[in-house]
C-alpha positions as a Python dict, from the first residue, in 0.01 Angstrom:
ca = {
    (1, 'M'): (0, 0, 0),
    (2, 'S'): (-143, -45, 349),
    (3, 'A'): (-141, 228, 615),
    (4, 'T'): (128, 44, 811),
    (5, 'Q'): (351, 17, 504),
    (6, 'R'): (303, 387, 426),
    (7, 'R'): (408, 481, 780),
    (8, 'I'): (735, 294, 722),
    (9, 'V'): (808, 349, 353),
    (10, 'L'): (723, 718, 315),
    (11, 'P'): (946, 846, 600),
    (12, 'L'): (1227, 616, 483),
    (13, 'V'): (1207, 744, 125),
    (14, 'T'): (1193, 1105, 247),
    (15, 'F'): (1501, 1049, 466),
    (16, 'I'): (1697, 892, 178),
    (17, 'V'): (1607, 1180, -54),
    (18, 'F'): (1714, 1427, 217),
    (19, 'L'): (2054, 1255, 247),
    (20, 'L'): (2101, 1253, -130),
    (21, 'V'): (2020, 1624, -157),
    (22, 'W'): (2254, 1700, 134),
    (23, 'Q'): (2537, 1498, -26),
    (24, 'T'): (2479, 1657, -367),
    (25, 'V'): (2475, 2012, -232),
    (26, 'S'): (2795, 1950, -35),
    (27, 'L'): (2973, 1820, -347),
    (28, 'I'): (2842, 2078, -596),
    (29, 'F'): (2922, 2380, -380),
    (30, 'N'): (3237, 2223, -234),
    (31, 'I'): (3131, 2319, 118),
    (32, 'P'): (3419, 2284, 369),
    (33, 'V'): (3391, 1988, 604),
    (34, 'Y'): (3419, 2213, 910),
    (35, 'L'): (3107, 2407, 799),
    (36, 'M'): (2871, 2134, 681),
    (37, 'P'): (3018, 1784, 644),
    (38, 'A'): (2852, 1561, 388),
    (39, 'P'): (2674, 1244, 508),
    (40, 'T'): (2964, 1033, 382),
    (41, 'E'): (3209, 1241, 589),
    (42, 'I'): (2989, 1202, 895),
    (43, 'F'): (2986, 827, 843),
    (44, 'K'): (3365, 826, 821),
    (45, 'G'): (3381, 1033, 1139),
    (46, 'G'): (3173, 773, 1319),
    (47, 'M'): (3391, 493, 1185),
    (48, 'R'): (3701, 669, 1319),
    (49, 'L'): (3554, 651, 1668),
    (50, 'G'): (3505, 275, 1631),
    (51, 'P'): (3384, 92, 1945),
    (52, 'A'): (3416, 414, 2147),
    (53, 'L'): (3102, 544, 1976),
    (54, 'F'): (2896, 256, 2110),
    (55, 'S'): (3049, 249, 2459),
    (56, 'N'): (2982, 621, 2499),
    (57, 'T'): (2631, 574, 2360),
    (58, 'L'): (2568, 313, 2630),
    (59, 'E'): (2692, 557, 2895),
    (60, 'T'): (2455, 828, 2777),
    (61, 'L'): (2168, 581, 2742),
    (62, 'T'): (2218, 469, 3102),
    (63, 'T'): (2189, 827, 3224),
    (64, 'I'): (1878, 884, 3011),
    (65, 'L'): (1698, 569, 3126),
    (66, 'I'): (1768, 614, 3498),
    (67, 'G'): (1677, 984, 3482),
    (68, 'F'): (1360, 906, 3286),
    (69, 'A'): (1259, 639, 3539),
    (70, 'L'): (1306, 891, 3821),
    (71, 'S'): (1100, 1145, 3625),
    (72, 'C'): (815, 894, 3594),
    (73, 'A'): (838, 800, 3962),
    (74, 'I'): (808, 1168, 4057),
    (75, 'G'): (595, 1312, 3778),
    (76, 'I'): (305, 1065, 3769),
    (77, 'P'): (228, 1061, 4147),
    (78, 'L'): (277, 1437, 4165),
    (79, 'G'): (43, 1486, 3870),
    (80, 'V'): (-223, 1279, 4046),
    (81, 'L'): (-171, 1468, 4370),
    (82, 'V'): (-202, 1819, 4227),
    (83, 'S'): (-511, 1722, 4027),
    (84, 'V'): (-715, 1564, 4307),
    (85, 'N'): (-613, 1785, 4600),
    (86, 'R'): (-685, 2156, 4557),
    (87, 'L'): (-480, 2258, 4862),
    (88, 'T'): (-173, 2070, 4736),
    (89, 'S'): (-217, 2217, 4390),
    (90, 'E'): (-237, 2572, 4520),
    (91, 'A'): (59, 2517, 4749),
    (92, 'I'): (317, 2348, 4525),
    (93, 'Y'): (212, 2392, 4162),
    (94, 'P'): (343, 2753, 4138),
    (95, 'L'): (676, 2633, 4282),
    (96, 'I'): (694, 2351, 4027),
    (97, 'V'): (623, 2594, 3743),
    (98, 'F'): (892, 2828, 3877),
    (99, 'L'): (1148, 2547, 3892),
    (100, 'N'): (1061, 2442, 3538),
    (101, 'A'): (1103, 2801, 3418),
    (102, 'V'): (1465, 2811, 3539),
    (103, 'P'): (1696, 2730, 3244),
    (104, 'I'): (1862, 2396, 3308),
    (105, 'V'): (2176, 2511, 3127),
    (106, 'A'): (2211, 2795, 3379),
    (107, 'I'): (2183, 2581, 3691),
    (108, 'A'): (2372, 2275, 3562),
    (109, 'P'): (2717, 2406, 3673),
    (110, 'I'): (2571, 2492, 4015),
    (111, 'L'): (2435, 2139, 4054),
    (112, 'V'): (2780, 2001, 3973),
    (113, 'V'): (2933, 2214, 4249),
    (114, 'I'): (2666, 2102, 4499),
    (115, 'F'): (2646, 1730, 4416),
    (116, 'G'): (2992, 1661, 4279),
    (117, 'T'): (3116, 1526, 3950),
    (118, 'D'): (2966, 1177, 3964),
    (119, 'M'): (2641, 1062, 3798),
    (120, 'T'): (2422, 1219, 4070),
    (121, 'A'): (2433, 1568, 3918),
    (122, 'R'): (2359, 1432, 3569),
    (123, 'L'): (2059, 1235, 3693),
    (124, 'I'): (1922, 1540, 3874),
    (125, 'I'): (1951, 1746, 3555),
    (126, 'V'): (1773, 1480, 3346),
    (127, 'T'): (1499, 1440, 3609),
    (128, 'L'): (1440, 1814, 3638),
    (129, 'I'): (1400, 1858, 3264),
    (130, 'A'): (1187, 1547, 3203),
    (131, 'F'): (944, 1524, 3494),
    (132, 'F'): (742, 1841, 3419),
    (133, 'P'): (573, 1728, 3093),
    (134, 'I'): (495, 1393, 3255),
    (135, 'M'): (339, 1561, 3558),
    (136, 'V'): (134, 1805, 3351),
    (137, 'A'): (8, 1531, 3119),
    (138, 'T'): (-93, 1314, 3416),
    (139, 'A'): (-278, 1601, 3583),
    (140, 'S'): (-455, 1687, 3257),
    (141, 'G'): (-569, 1326, 3215),
    (142, 'I'): (-695, 1303, 3572),
    (143, 'L'): (-889, 1629, 3541),
    (144, 'D'): (-1035, 1520, 3206),
    (145, 'T'): (-1221, 1226, 3364),
    (146, 'P'): (-1592, 1260, 3272),
    (147, 'D'): (-1824, 1356, 3557),
    (148, 'E'): (-2054, 1066, 3468),
    (149, 'M'): (-1777, 815, 3542),
    (150, 'L'): (-1697, 984, 3873),
    (151, 'D'): (-2066, 992, 3974),
    (152, 'L'): (-2098, 622, 3895),
    (153, 'A'): (-1792, 540, 4108),
    (154, 'R'): (-1929, 739, 4400),
    (155, 'V'): (-2272, 577, 4372),
    (156, 'A'): (-2097, 239, 4382),
    (157, 'G'): (-1935, 344, 4709),
    (158, 'A'): (-1577, 376, 4580),
    (159, 'S'): (-1328, 538, 4815),
    (160, 'P'): (-1117, 829, 4687),
    (161, 'L'): (-819, 597, 4640),
    (162, 'T'): (-1028, 335, 4459),
    (163, 'E'): (-1174, 610, 4239),
    (164, 'I'): (-824, 722, 4141),
    (165, 'L'): (-696, 370, 4070),
    (166, 'T'): (-1000, 232, 3888),
    (167, 'V'): (-1151, 538, 3716),
    (168, 'R'): (-923, 839, 3694),
    (169, 'L'): (-589, 671, 3616),
    (170, 'P'): (-726, 434, 3348),
    (171, 'H'): (-887, 732, 3177),
    (172, 'A'): (-562, 928, 3203),
    (173, 'V'): (-342, 655, 3048),
    (174, 'V'): (-350, 806, 2699),
    (175, 'F'): (-257, 1147, 2844),
    (176, 'I'): (21, 997, 3054),
    (177, 'F'): (179, 827, 2752),
    (178, 'G'): (161, 1157, 2565),
    (179, 'G'): (366, 1306, 2849),
    (180, 'L'): (603, 1008, 2849),
    (181, 'R'): (673, 1054, 2479),
    (182, 'I'): (768, 1415, 2541),
    (183, 'G'): (954, 1331, 2860),
    (184, 'V'): (1175, 1063, 2707),
    (185, 'T'): (1286, 1291, 2424),
    (186, 'V'): (1367, 1586, 2651),
    (187, 'A'): (1550, 1341, 2878),
    (188, 'V'): (1796, 1297, 2589),
    (189, 'V'): (1845, 1674, 2584),
    (190, 'G'): (1895, 1676, 2960),
    (191, 'A'): (2157, 1401, 2943),
    (192, 'V'): (2352, 1586, 2674),
    (193, 'V'): (2341, 1913, 2868),
    (194, 'A'): (2462, 1730, 3178),
    (195, 'E'): (2749, 1572, 2984),
    (196, 'F'): (2846, 1908, 2836),
    (197, 'V'): (2895, 2037, 3190),
    (198, 'N'): (3015, 1734, 3381),
    (199, 'A'): (3138, 1416, 3216),
    (200, 'N'): (3448, 1244, 3085),
    (201, 'K'): (3248, 997, 2875),
    (202, 'G'): (2919, 987, 2691),
    (203, 'L'): (2800, 1129, 2359),
    (204, 'G'): (2774, 1482, 2496),
    (205, 'F'): (3137, 1461, 2607),
    (206, 'L'): (3239, 1333, 2263),
    (207, 'V'): (3060, 1624, 2094),
    (208, 'T'): (3241, 1885, 2305),
    (209, 'S'): (3581, 1717, 2276),
    (210, 'S'): (3543, 1668, 1899),
    (211, 'T'): (3437, 2028, 1833),
    (212, 'A'): (3727, 2151, 2046),
    (213, 'Q'): (3956, 1969, 1802),
    (214, 'F'): (3754, 2091, 1499),
    (215, 'A'): (3664, 1729, 1419),
    (216, 'I'): (3319, 1833, 1301),
    (217, 'P'): (3233, 1507, 1116),
    (218, 'T'): (3304, 1312, 1435),
    (219, 'A'): (3089, 1549, 1639),
    (220, 'M'): (2808, 1521, 1383),
    (221, 'A'): (2830, 1140, 1401),
    (222, 'C'): (2766, 1167, 1775),
    (223, 'V'): (2471, 1399, 1709),
    (224, 'V'): (2328, 1148, 1462),
    (225, 'M'): (2364, 873, 1722),
    (226, 'L'): (2182, 1092, 1975),
    (227, 'A'): (1899, 1141, 1726),
    (228, 'L'): (1877, 765, 1670),
    (229, 'V'): (1866, 705, 2046),
    (230, 'S'): (1589, 964, 2084),
    (231, 'V'): (1380, 809, 1806),
    (232, 'A'): (1434, 458, 1945),
    (233, 'L'): (1323, 564, 2292),
    (234, 'Y'): (1019, 746, 2154),
    (235, 'E'): (914, 438, 1958),
    (236, 'S'): (978, 220, 2262),
    (237, 'V'): (727, 424, 2460),
    (238, 'N'): (481, 385, 2172),
    (239, 'L'): (543, 10, 2170),
    (240, 'V'): (475, -21, 2543),
    (241, 'H'): (155, 178, 2498),
    (242, 'R'): (32, -36, 2209),
    (243, 'T'): (134, -364, 2373),
    (244, 'F'): (16, -323, 2731),
    (245, 'F'): (-243, -44, 2712),
    (246, 'S'): (-396, -94, 2368),
    (247, 'W'): (-745, -53, 2517),
    (248, 'S'): (-671, 315, 2577),
    (249, 'L'): (-584, 391, 2213),
    (250, 'R'): (-949, 445, 2132),
    (251, 'H'): (-918, 776, 2317),
    (252, 'E'): (-657, 902, 2069),
    (253, 'P'): (-772, 1083, 1753),
    (254, 'G'): (-710, 869, 1447),
    (255, 'H'): (-717, 534, 1630),
}
């Protein structure tokens, strides 16, 4: 079996075994559905939602993608800025760390009061939770640029901007994609938190409304869909990396 086949087959087999064990335990111990629904009950709960499951998934996915795009648009330039300009780093980095330390769940209701009940508050929540790992990864990659490469660029007469675009950023690509992989998964968390607080549609809304009615299998079906969305987005970032920036993979251990 090739390495590529193992990466597909082994996780798939493990997941199937996990589902079988879960189903068996639920049946043997007769665990109530409202405590731990079996996989078959979760599937039935998803089927009961019908097309609503997919329409609400699309709503949540829209929030995730727009918020993630905003996080990239803010996090990558900010990461470059704080890594190449000491004054900027000393001035704003402590503030950024402070903002990241504030629990998003705590400020989410405040953001709804300030920005209203439309998508704006949800996008702000997703952006706040997702941009920090992207910014930190970008800054780490920029600072990791070897001195020999920087000396060569300066000897060649490169301007600071040219040095960033042709030397520092290409070296930082593998770091940036590491941050993007983290950012896109926490963006899912941010979207769900936002929908818990302020939404009348979306998977987060379905989870809260289902649990309020003690429809635990239906809520679990929404959670499973969220997990599938998160995995799909993570692999999409990997695919973009491998397709358009394959030259940078040599920097990653194991490639």
